[in-house]
Tab-separated table of C-alpha atoms in Angstrom:
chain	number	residue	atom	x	y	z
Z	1	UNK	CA	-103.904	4.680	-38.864
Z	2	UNK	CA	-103.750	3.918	-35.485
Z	3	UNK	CA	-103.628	0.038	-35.934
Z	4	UNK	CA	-100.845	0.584	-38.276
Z	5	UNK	CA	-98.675	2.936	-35.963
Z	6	UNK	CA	-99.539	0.062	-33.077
Z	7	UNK	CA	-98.021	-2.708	-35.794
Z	8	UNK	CA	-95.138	-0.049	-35.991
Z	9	UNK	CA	-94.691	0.105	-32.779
Z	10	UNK	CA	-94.608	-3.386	-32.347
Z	11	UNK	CA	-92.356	-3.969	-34.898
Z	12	UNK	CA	-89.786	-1.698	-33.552
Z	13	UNK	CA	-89.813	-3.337	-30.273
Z	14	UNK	CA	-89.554	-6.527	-32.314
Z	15	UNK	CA	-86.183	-5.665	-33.485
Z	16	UNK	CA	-84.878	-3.957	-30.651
Z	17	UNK	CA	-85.466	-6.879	-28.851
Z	18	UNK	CA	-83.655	-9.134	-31.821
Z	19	UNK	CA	-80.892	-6.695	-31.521
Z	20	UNK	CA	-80.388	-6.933	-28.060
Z	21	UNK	CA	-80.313	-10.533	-28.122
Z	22	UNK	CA	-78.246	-11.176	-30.682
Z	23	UNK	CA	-75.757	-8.989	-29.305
Z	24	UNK	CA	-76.188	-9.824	-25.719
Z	25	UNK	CA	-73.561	-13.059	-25.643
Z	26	UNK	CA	-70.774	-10.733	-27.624
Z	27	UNK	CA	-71.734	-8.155	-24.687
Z	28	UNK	CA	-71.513	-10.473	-21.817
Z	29	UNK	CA	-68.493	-12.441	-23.158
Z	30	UNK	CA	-66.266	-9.244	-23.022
Z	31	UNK	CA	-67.181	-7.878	-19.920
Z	32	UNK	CA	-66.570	-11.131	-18.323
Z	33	UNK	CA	-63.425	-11.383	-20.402
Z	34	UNK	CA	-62.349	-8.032	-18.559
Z	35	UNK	CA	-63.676	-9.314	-15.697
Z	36	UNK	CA	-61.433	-12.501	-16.239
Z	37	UNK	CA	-58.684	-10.167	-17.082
Z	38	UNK	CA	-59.059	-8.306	-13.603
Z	39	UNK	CA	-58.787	-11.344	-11.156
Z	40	UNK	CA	-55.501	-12.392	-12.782
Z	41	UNK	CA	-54.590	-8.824	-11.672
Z	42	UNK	CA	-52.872	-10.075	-8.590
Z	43	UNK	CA	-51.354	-12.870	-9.837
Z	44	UNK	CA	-47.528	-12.849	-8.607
Z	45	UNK	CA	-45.747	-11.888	-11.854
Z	46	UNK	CA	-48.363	-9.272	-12.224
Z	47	UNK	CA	-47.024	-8.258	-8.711
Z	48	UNK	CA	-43.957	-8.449	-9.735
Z	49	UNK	CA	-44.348	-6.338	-13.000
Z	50	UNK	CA	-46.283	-3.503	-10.508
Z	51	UNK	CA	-43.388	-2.892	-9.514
Z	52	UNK	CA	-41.738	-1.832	-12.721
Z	53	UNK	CA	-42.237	1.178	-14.330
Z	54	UNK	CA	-40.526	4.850	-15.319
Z	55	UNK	CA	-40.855	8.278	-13.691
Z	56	UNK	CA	-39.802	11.051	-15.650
Z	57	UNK	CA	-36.899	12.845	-13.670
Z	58	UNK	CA	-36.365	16.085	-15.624
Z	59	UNK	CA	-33.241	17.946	-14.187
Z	60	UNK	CA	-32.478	15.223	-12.296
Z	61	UNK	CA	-28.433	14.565	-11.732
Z	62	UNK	CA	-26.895	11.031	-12.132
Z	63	UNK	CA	-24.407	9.655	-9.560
Z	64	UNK	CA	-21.276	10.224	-11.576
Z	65	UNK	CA	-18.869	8.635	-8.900
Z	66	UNK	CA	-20.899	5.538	-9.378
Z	67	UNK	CA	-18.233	2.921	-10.235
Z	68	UNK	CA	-18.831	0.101	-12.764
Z	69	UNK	CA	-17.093	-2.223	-15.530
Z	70	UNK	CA	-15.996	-1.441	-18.475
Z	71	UNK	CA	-16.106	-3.861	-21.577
Z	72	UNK	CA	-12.624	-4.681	-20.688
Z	73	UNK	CA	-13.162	-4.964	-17.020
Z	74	UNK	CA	-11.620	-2.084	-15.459
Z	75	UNK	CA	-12.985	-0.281	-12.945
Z	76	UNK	CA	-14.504	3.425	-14.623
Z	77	UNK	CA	-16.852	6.258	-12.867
Z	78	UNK	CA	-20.028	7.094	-14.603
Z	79	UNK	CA	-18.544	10.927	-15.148
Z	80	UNK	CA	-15.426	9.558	-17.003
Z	81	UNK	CA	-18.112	9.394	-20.277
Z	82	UNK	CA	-19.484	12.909	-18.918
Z	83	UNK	CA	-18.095	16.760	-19.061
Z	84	UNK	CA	-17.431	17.598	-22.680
Z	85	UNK	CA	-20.099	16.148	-24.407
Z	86	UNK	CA	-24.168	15.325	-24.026
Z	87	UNK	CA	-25.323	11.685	-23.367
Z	88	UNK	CA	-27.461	9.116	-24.285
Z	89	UNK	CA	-28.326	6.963	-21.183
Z	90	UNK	CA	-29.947	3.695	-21.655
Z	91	UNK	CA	-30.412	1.028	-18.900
Z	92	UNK	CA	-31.309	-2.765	-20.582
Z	93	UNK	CA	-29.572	-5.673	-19.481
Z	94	UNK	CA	-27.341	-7.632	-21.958
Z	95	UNK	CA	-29.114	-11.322	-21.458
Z	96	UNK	CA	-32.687	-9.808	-22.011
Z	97	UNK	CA	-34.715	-11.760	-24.491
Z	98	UNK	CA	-37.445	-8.932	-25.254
Z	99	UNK	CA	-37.083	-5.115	-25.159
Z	100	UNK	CA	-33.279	-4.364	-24.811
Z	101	UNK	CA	-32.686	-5.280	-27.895
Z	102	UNK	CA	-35.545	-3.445	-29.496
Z	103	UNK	CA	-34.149	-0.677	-27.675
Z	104	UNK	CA	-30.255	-0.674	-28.730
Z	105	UNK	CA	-31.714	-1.417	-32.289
Z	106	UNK	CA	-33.620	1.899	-31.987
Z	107	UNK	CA	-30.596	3.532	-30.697
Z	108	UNK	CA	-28.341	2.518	-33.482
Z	109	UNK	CA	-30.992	3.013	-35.956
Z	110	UNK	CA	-31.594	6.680	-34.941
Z	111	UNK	CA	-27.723	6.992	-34.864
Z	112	UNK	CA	-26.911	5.848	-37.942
Z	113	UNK	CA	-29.870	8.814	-38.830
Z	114	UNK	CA	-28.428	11.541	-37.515
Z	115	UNK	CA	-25.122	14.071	-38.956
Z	116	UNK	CA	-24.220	13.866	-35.512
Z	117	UNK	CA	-21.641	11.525	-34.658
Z	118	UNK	CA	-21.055	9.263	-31.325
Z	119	UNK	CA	-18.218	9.556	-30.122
Z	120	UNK	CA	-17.633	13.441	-31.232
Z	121	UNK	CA	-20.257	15.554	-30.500
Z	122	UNK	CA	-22.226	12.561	-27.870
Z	123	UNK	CA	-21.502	9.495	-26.117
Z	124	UNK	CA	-23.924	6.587	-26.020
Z	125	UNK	CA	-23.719	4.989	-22.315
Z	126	UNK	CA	-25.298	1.267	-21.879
Z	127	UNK	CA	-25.589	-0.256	-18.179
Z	128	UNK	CA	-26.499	-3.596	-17.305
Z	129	UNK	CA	-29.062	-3.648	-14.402
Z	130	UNK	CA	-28.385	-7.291	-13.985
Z	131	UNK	CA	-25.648	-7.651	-11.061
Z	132	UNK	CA	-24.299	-10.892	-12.584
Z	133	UNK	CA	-23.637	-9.497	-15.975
Z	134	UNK	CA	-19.607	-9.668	-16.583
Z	135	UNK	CA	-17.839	-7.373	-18.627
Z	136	UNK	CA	-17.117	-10.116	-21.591
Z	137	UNK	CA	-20.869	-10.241	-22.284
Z	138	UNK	CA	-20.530	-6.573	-22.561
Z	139	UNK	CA	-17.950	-6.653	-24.722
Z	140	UNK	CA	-19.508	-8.711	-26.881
Z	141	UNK	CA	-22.695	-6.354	-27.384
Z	142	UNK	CA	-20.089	-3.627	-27.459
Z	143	UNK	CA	-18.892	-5.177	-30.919
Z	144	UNK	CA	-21.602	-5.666	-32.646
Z	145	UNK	CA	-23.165	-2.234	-32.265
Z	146	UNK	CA	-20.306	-0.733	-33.241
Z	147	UNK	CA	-20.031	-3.315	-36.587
Z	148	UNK	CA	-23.654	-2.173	-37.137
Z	149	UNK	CA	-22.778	1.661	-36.298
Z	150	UNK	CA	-19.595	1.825	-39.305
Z	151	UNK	CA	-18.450	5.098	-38.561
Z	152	UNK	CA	-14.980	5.878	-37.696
Z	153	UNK	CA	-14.694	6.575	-33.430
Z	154	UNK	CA	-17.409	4.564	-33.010
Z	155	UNK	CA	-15.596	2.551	-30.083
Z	156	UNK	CA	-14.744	5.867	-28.207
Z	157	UNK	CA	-18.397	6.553	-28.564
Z	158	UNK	CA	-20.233	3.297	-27.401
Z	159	UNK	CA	-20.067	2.179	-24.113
Z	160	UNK	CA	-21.247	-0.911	-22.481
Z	161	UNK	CA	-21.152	-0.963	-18.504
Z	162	UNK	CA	-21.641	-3.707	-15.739
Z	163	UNK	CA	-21.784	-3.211	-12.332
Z	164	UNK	CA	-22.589	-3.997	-8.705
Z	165	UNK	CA	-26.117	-4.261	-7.165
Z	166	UNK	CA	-25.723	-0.684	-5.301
Z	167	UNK	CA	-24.073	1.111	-8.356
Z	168	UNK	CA	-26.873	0.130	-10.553
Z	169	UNK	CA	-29.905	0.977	-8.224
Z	170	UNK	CA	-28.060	4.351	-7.265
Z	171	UNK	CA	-28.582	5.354	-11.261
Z	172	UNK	CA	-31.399	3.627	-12.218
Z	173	UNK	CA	-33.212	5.231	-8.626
Z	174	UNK	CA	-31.391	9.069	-10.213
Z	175	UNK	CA	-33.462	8.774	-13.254
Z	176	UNK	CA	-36.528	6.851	-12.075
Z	177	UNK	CA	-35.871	3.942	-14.017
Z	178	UNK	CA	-37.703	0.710	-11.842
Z	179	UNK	CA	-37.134	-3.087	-12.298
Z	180	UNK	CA	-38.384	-6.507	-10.594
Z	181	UNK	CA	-36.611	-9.933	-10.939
Z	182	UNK	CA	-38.703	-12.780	-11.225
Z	183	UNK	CA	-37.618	-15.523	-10.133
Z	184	UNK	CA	-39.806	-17.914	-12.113
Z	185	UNK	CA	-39.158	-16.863	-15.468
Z	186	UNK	CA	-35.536	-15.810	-14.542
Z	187	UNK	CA	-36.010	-12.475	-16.215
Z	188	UNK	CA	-36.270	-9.049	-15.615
Z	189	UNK	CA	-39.618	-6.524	-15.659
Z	190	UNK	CA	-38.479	-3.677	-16.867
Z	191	UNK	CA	-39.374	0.029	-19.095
Z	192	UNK	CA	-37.937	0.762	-22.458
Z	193	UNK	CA	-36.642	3.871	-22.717
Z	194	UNK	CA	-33.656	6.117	-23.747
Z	195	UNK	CA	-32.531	9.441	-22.108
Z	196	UNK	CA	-30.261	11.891	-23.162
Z	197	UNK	CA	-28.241	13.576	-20.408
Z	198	UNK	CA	-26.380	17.083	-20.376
Z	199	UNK	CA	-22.801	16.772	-20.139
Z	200	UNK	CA	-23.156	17.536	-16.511
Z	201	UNK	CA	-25.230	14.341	-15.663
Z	202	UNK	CA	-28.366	16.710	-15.738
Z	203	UNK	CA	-31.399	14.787	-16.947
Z	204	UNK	CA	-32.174	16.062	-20.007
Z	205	UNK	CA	-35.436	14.377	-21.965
Z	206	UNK	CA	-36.927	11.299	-22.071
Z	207	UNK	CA	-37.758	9.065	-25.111
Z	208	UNK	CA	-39.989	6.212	-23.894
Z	209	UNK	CA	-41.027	3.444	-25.981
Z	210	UNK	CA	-37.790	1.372	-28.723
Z	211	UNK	CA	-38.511	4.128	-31.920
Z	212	UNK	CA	-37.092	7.505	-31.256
Z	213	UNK	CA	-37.441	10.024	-34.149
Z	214	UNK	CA	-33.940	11.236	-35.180
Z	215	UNK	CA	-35.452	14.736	-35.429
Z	216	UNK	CA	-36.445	15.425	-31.864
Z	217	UNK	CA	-33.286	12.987	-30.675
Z	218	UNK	CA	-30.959	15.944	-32.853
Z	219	UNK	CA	-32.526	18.558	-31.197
Z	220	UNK	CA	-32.538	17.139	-27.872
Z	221	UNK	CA	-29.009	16.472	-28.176
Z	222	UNK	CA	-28.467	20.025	-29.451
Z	223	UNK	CA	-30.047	21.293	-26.807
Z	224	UNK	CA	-28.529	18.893	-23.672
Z	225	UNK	CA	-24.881	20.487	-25.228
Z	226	UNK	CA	-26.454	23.663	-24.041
Z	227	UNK	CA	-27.256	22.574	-20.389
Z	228	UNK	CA	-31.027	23.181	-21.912
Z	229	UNK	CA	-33.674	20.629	-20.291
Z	230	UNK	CA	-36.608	19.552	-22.909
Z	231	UNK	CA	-40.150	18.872	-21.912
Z	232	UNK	CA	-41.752	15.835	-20.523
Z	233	UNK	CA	-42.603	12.838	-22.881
Z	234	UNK	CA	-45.791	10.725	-22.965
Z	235	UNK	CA	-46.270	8.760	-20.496
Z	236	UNK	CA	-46.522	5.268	-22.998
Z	237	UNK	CA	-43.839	3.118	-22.475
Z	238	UNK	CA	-43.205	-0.879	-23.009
Z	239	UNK	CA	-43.144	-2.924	-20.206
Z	240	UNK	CA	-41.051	-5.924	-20.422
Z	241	UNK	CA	-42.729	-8.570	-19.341
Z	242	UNK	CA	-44.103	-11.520	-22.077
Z	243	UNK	CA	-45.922	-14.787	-22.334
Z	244	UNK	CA	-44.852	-17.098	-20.059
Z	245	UNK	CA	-45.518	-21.013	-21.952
Z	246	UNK	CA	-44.743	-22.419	-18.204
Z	247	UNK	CA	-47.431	-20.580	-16.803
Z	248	UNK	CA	-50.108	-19.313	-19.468
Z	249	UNK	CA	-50.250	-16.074	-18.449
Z	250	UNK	CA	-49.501	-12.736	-20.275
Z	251	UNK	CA	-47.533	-10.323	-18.232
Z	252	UNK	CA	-48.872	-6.508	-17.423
Z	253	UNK	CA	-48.439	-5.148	-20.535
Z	254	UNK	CA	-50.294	-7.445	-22.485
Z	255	UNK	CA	-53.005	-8.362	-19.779
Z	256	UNK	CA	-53.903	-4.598	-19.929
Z	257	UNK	CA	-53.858	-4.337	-23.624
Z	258	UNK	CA	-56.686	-7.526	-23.572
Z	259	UNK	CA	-58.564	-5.353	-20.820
Z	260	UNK	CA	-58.638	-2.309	-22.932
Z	261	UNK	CA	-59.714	-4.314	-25.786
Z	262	UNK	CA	-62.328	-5.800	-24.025
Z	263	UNK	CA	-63.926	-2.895	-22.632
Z	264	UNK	CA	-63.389	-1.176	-25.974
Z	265	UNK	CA	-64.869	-4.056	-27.664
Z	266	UNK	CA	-68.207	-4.004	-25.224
Z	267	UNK	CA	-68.578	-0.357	-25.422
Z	268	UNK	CA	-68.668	0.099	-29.120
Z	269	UNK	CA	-71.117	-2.662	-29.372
Z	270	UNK	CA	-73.252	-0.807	-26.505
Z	271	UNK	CA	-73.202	2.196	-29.026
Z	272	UNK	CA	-74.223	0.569	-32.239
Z	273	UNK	CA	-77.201	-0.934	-30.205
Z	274	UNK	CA	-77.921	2.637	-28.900
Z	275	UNK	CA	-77.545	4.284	-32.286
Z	276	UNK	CA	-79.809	1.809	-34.159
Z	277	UNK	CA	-82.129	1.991	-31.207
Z	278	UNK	CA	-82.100	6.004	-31.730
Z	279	UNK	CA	-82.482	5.591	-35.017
Z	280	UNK	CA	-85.424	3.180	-35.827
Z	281	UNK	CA	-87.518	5.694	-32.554
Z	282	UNK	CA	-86.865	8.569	-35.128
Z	283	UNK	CA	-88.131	6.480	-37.807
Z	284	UNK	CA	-91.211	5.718	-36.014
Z	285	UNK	CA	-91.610	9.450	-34.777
């Protein structure tokens, strides 16, 4: 008995052994792939995209004698599209090649969702954080969403806005909204979000992200009419900021998605040694 529970024993060790060692490389290779991941971390668009981000602002009041464009170039104050009616705020810029898009897609999309129509009982507010956006660029986004929207007032409910440097960082600082230029890729970092105002300028709720569920936009809405201010959102947002080809790098968002994997990737490995190490002691017990 005892020789056999000593060949037990040894056997066990055996294959803990075998398991460790096939595992080890998988092990080793993703820690030093987060590892990898980490030293990039201060790489200069990774700098640059530090800088970006979103802080939620509840109750927060936009500048509404900010002055900007309009789509056909005259000179408007923010609180022209305020006073009667809530407000859907969204900051992109018209040239972006990523995100804004996604995120005036997800605004039409939910719009064309709800029974509430822009224009009557909300206006929809766009403004270009990029300084050397001109109103004909607007103008053009201005017409296709509203092709896209097909309801009737739809151009008395869409707005598209350029303006100068100090306009732009006076609202975008109001509702915590943060963006870095860089230089090298000639594009913006920037959040995705949308956020629906009161029809005071009173920051009303966030929606973080390009998909916001008609639902809670309705009720938001509903409730903005009514001076009410919602609840903060998740803190997950999109960060704008791709693959550079030039370069070979990944920008923030991505580079921390890979380091999350990684460490996921080592740490469930970790516990499948642990549990079949667990397990094969109890079989031996």
């Amino acid at each position: 008995m005892r020789h056999e529970s000593w060949v037990s024993v040894t056997t066990t060790r055996q294959r803990h052994f075998s398991l460790l060692t096939y595992h080890f490389p998988l092990i080793v290779g993703a820690l030093m792939f987060v590892l990898a991941c980490r030293a990039d971390a201060a790489s200069p668009q990774e700098q640059i995209a530090a800088r970006s981000g979103l802080d939620q602002k509840l109750n927060a009041s936009v500048p509404l004698h900010a002055r900007f464009r309009d789509e056909r170039g005259r000179t408007v104050e923010l609180g022209n599209f305020f006073g009667t009616k809530p407000v859907i705020l969204a900051l992109v810029y018209y040239g972006c090649p990523n995100l804004c898009t996604l995120v005036l897609n997800g605004i039409l999309e939910t719009g064309q969702e709800l029974k509430l129509d822009a224009g009557r009982d909300y206006n929809i507010v766009v403004v270009s954080f990029d300084p050397k956006e001109q109103p004909p660029l607007a103008a053009a986004k201005k017409q296709t969403y509203i092709e896209r929207y097909g309801r009737a007032g739809a151009a008395d409910g869409w707005h598209f806005l350029t303006g100068d440097k100090d306009s732009i960082a006076e609202v975008a600082e109001a509702v915590g909204f943060h963006f870095a230029y860089d230089g090298t890729t000639r594009q913006y970092a920037h959040p995705s979000t949308m956020i629906v105002l009161t029809s005071a300028g009173t920051v009303a709720r966030y929606f973080p992200g390009i998909e916001y569920p008609p639902r809670e936009v309705r009720l938001a809405l509903i409730g903005a009419a009514q001076n009410q201010i919602g609840s903060l959102a998740d803190r997950v947002f999109l960060l704008c900021f791709h693959y550079n080809p030039r370069t070979g790098k990944y920008g923030l968002l991505i580079t921390r998605g890979m380091q999350f994997a990684g460490i996921s990737t080592a740490l469930m490995l970790g516990a499948y040694i642990v549990r079949n190490v667990h397990r094969e002691r109890r079989g031996v017990l």
